[in-house]
PDB file of C-alpha atoms in Angstrom:
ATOM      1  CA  UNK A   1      55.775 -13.143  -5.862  1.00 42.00           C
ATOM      2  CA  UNK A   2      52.160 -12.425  -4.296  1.00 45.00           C
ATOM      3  CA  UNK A   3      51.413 -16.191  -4.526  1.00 48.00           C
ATOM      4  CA  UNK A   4      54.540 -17.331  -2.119  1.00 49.00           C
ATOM      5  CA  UNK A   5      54.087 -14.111   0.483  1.00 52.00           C
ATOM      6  CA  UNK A   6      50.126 -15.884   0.588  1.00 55.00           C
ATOM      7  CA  UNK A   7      51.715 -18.836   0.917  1.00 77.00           C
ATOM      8  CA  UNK A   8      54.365 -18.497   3.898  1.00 82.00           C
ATOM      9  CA  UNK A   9      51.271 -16.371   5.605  1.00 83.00           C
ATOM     10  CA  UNK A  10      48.997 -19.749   5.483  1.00 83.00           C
ATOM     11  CA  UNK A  11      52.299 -22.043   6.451  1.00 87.00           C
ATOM     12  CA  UNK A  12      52.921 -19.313   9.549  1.00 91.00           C
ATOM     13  CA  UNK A  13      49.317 -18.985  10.612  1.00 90.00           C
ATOM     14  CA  UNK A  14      48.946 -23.169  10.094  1.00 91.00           C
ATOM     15  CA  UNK A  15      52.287 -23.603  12.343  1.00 93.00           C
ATOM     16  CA  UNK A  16      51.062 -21.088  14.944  1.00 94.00           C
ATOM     17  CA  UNK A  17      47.361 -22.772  14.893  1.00 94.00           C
ATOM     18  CA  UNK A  18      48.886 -26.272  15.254  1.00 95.00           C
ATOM     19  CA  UNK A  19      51.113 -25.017  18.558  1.00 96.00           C
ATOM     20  CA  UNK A  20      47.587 -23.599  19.972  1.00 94.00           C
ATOM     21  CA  UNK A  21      45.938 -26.786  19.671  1.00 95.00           C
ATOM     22  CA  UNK A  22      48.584 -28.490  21.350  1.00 96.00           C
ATOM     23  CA  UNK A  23      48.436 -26.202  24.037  1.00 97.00           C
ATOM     24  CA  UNK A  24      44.789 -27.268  24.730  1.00 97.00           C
ATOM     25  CA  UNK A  25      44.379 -29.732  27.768  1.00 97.00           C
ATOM     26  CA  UNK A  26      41.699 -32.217  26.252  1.00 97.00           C
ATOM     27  CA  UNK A  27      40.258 -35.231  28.730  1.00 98.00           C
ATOM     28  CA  UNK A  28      38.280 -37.758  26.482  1.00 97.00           C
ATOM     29  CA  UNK A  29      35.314 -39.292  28.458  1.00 97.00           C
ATOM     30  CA  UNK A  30      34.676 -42.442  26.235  1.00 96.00           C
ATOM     31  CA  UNK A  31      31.730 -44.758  25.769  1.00 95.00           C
ATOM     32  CA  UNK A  32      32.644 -48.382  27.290  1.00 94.00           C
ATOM     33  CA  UNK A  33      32.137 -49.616  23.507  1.00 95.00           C
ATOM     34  CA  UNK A  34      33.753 -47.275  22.021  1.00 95.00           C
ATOM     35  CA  UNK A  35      34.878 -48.363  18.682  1.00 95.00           C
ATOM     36  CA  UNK A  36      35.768 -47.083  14.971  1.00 95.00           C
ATOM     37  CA  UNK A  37      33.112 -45.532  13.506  1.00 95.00           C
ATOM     38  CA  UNK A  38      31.745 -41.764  12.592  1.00 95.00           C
ATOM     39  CA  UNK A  39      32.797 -39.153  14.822  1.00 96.00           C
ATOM     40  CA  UNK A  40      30.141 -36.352  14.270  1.00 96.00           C
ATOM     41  CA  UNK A  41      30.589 -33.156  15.663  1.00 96.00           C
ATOM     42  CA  UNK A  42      28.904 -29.307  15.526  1.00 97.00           C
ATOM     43  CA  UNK A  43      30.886 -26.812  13.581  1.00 94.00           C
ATOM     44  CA  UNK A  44      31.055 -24.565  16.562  1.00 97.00           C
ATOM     45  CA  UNK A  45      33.087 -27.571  18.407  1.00 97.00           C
ATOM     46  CA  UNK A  46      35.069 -27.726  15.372  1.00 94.00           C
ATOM     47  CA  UNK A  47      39.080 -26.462  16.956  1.00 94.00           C
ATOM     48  CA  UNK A  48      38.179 -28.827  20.420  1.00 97.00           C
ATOM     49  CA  UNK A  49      37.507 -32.010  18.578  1.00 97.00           C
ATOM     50  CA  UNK A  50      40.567 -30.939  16.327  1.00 96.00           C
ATOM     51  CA  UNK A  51      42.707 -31.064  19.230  1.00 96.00           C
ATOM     52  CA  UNK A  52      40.636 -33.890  21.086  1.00 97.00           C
ATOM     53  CA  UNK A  53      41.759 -36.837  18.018  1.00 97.00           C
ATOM     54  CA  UNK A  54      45.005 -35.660  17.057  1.00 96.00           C
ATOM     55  CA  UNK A  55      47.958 -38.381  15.630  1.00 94.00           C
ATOM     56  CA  UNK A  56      45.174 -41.133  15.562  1.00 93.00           C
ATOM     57  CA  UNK A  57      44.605 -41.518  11.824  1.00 93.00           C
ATOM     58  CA  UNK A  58      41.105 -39.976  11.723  1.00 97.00           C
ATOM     59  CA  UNK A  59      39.922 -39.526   8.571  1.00 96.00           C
ATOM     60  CA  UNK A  60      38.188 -36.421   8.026  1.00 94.00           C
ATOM     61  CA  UNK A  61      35.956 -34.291   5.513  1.00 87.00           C
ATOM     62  CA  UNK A  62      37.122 -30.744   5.157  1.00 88.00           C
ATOM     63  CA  UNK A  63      35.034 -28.138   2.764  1.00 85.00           C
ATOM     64  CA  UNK A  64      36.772 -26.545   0.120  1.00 84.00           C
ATOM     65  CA  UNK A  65      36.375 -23.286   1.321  1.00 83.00           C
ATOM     66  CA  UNK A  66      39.105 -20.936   1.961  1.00 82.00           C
ATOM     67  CA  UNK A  67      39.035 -21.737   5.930  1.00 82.00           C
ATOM     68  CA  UNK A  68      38.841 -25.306   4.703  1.00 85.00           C
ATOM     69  CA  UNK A  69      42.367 -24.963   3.171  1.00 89.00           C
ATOM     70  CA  UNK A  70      44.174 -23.652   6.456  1.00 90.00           C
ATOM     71  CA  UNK A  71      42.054 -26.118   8.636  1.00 91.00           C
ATOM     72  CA  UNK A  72      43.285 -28.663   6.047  1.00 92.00           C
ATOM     73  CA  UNK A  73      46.864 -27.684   6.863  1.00 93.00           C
ATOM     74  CA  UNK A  74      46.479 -27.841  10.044  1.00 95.00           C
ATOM     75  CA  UNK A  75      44.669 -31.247  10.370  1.00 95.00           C
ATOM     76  CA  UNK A  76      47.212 -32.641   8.436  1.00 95.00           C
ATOM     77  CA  UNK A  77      50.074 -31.514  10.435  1.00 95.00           C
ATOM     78  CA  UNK A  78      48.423 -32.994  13.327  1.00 96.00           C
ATOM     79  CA  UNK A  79      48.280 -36.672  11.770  1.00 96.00           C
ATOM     80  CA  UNK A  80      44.735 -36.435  10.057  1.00 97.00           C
ATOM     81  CA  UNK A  81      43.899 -37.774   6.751  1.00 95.00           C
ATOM     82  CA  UNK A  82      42.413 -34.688   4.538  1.00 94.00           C
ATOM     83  CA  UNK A  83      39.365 -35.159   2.122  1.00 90.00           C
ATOM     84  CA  UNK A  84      38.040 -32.286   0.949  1.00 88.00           C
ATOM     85  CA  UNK A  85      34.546 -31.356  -0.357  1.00 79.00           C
ATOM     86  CA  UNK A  86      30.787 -31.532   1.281  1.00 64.00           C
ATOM     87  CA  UNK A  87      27.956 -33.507   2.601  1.00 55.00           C
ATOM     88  CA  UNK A  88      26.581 -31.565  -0.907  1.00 58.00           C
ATOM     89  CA  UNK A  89      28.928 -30.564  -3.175  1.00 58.00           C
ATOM     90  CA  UNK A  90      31.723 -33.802  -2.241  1.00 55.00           C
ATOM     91  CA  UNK A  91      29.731 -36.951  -2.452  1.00 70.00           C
ATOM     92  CA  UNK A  92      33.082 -38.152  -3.697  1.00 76.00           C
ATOM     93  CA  UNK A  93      34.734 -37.261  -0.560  1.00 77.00           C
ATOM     94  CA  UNK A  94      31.644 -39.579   1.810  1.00 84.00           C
ATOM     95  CA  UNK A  95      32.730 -42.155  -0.582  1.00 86.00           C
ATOM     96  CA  UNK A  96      36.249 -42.026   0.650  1.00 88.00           C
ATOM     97  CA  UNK A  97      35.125 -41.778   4.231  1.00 91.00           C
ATOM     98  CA  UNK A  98      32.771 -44.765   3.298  1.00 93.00           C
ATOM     99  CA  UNK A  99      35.643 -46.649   2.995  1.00 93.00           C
ATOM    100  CA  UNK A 100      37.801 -45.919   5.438  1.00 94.00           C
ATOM    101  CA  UNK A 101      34.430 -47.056   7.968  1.00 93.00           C
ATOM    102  CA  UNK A 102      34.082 -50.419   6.429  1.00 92.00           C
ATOM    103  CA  UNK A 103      38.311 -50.560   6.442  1.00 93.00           C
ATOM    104  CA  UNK A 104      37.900 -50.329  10.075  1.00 94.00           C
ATOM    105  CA  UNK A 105      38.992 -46.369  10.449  1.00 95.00           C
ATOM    106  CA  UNK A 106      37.617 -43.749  12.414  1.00 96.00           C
ATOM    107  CA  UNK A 107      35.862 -40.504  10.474  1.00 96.00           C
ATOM    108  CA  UNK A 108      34.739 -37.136  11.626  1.00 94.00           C
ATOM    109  CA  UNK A 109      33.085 -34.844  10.166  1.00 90.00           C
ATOM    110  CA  UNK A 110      30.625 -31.182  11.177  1.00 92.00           C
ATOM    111  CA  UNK A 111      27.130 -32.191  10.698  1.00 92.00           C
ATOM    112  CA  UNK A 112      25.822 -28.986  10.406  1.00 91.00           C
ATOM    113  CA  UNK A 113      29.126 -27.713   8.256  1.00 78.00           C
ATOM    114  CA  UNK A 114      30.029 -25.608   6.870  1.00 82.00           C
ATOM    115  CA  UNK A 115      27.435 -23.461   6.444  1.00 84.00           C
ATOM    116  CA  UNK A 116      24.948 -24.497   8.640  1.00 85.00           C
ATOM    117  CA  UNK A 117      22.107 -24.015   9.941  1.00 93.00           C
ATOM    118  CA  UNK A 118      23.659 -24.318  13.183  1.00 95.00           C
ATOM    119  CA  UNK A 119      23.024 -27.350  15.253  1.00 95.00           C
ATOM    120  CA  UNK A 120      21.337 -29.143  12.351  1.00 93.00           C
ATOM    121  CA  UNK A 121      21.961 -32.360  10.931  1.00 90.00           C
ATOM    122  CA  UNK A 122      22.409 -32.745   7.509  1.00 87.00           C
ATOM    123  CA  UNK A 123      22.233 -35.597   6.191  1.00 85.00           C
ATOM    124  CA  UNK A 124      25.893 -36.774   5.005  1.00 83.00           C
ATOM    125  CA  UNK A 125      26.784 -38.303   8.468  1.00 83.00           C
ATOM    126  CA  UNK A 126      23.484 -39.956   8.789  1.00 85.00           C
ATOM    127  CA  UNK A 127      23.807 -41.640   5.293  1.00 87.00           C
ATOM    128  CA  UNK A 128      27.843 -42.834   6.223  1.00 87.00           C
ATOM    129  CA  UNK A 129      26.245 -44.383   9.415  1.00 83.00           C
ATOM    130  CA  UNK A 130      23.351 -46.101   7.540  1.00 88.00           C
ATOM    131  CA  UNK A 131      25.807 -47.257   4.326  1.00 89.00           C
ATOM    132  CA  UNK A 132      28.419 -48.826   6.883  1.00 91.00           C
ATOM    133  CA  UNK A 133      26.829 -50.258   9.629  1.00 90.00           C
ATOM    134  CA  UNK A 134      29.335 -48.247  11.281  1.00 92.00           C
ATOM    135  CA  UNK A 135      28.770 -47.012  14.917  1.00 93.00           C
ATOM    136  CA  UNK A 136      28.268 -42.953  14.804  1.00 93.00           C
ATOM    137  CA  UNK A 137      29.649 -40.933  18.153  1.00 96.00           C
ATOM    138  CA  UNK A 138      28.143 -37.465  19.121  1.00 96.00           C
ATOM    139  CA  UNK A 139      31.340 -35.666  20.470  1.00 98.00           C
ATOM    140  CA  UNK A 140      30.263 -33.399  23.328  1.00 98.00           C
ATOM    141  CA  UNK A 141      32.721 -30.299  24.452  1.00 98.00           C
ATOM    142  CA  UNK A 142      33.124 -28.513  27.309  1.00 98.00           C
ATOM    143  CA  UNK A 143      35.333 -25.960  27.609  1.00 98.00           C
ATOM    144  CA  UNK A 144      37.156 -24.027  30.697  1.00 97.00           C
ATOM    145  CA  UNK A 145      38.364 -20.798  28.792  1.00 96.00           C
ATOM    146  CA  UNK A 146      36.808 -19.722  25.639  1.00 97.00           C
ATOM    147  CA  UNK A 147      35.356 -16.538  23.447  1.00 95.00           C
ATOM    148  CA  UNK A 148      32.758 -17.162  21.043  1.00 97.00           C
ATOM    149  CA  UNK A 149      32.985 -15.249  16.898  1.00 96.00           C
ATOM    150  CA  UNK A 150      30.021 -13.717  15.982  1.00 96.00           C
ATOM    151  CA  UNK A 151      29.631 -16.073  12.894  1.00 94.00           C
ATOM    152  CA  UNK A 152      26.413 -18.565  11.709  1.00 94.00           C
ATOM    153  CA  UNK A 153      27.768 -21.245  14.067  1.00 95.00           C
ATOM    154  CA  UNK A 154      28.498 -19.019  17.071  1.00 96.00           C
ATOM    155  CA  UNK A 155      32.148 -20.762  16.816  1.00 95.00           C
ATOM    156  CA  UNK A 156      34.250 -21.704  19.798  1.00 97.00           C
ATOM    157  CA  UNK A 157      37.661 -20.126  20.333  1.00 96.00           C
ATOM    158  CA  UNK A 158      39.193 -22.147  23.184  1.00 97.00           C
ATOM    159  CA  UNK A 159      42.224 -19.937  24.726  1.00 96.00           C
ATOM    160  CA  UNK A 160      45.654 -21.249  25.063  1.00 95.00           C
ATOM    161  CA  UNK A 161      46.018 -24.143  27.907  1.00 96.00           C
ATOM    162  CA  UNK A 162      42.046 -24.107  28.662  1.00 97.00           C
ATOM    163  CA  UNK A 163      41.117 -27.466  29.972  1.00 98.00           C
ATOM    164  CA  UNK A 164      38.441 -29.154  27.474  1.00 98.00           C
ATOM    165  CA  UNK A 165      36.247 -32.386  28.451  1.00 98.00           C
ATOM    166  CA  UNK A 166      34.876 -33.943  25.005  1.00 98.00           C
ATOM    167  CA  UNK A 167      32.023 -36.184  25.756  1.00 98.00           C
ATOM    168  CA  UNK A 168      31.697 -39.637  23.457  1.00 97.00           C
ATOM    169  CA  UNK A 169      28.564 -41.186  23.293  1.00 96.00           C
ATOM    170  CA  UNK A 170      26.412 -43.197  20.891  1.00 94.00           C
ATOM    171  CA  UNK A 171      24.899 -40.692  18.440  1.00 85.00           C
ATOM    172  CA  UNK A 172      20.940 -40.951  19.547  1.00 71.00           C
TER     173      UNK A 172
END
């Protein structure tokens, strides 16, 4: 009985997440040759850029963490495709995003996630870049409205309908 009230907690709070992120006004200021390729982004950014790629296919790597498994959710409800793991632990899971860059797809991922340091590559999105031959994109966000948790990454919490500019440009 425990196991389902967990459950229609995480399918409430994922339904209630995926409404927020909808809410959020995202403009997309992309490169002129912008193409499929890696979408890397800071952990902090990591709700914006959520919002910013919605029902586009992107293929994403999620840790296995517990706030992997409602981010999960929610990424999937909003048209994602889910693999889960680490630049670390899921080598498995940069093989599947491997793939999807040489099948033509777009992939994100936190290059600092998920446990930081903050603002510091590691080096899973530097090896998918280098494998593929894939072009990598540094997503940039700005946001209107926000509060920031007093976690590793200093995390963004956009509020409801705040206007967000995400920044695309050629990962330098």
């Amino acid at each position: 009985m425990r196991i389902r009230k967990e459950s229609l907690k995480s399918k409430i709070l994922a339904k209630t997440l995926v409404c927020w992120l909808k809410s959020l006004r995202v403009n997309l200021d992309l490169a002129p040759d912008f193409e499929p390729g890696v979408l890397a982004l800071w952990h902090q950014d990591l709700m914006a850029c959520t919002a910013a790629f919605k029902g586009l296919g992107v293929q994403v790597l999620i840790s296995q963490s517990r706030d992997g498994d409602l981010l999960s959710a929610v990424a999937k409800k909003l048209g994602y495709i889910v693999f889960r793991g680490s630049d670390s632990k899921g080598f498995t899971a940069l093989r599947h995003l491997k793939r999807a860059l040489i099948g033509g797809a777009f992939v994100g991922m936190a290059m600092d996630g998920p446990k930081g340091p903050a603002l510091q590559s590691k080096p899973g999105t530097l090896w998918l870049f280098q494998n593929t031959g894939a072009p990598a994109w540094q997503l940039r966000v700005e946001y209107s409205w926000f509060f920031r948790l007093k976690t590793w990454d200093r995390f963004f919490i956009p509020l409801p309908f705040t206007k967000i500019k995400v920044s695309v440009m050629p990962f330098a």
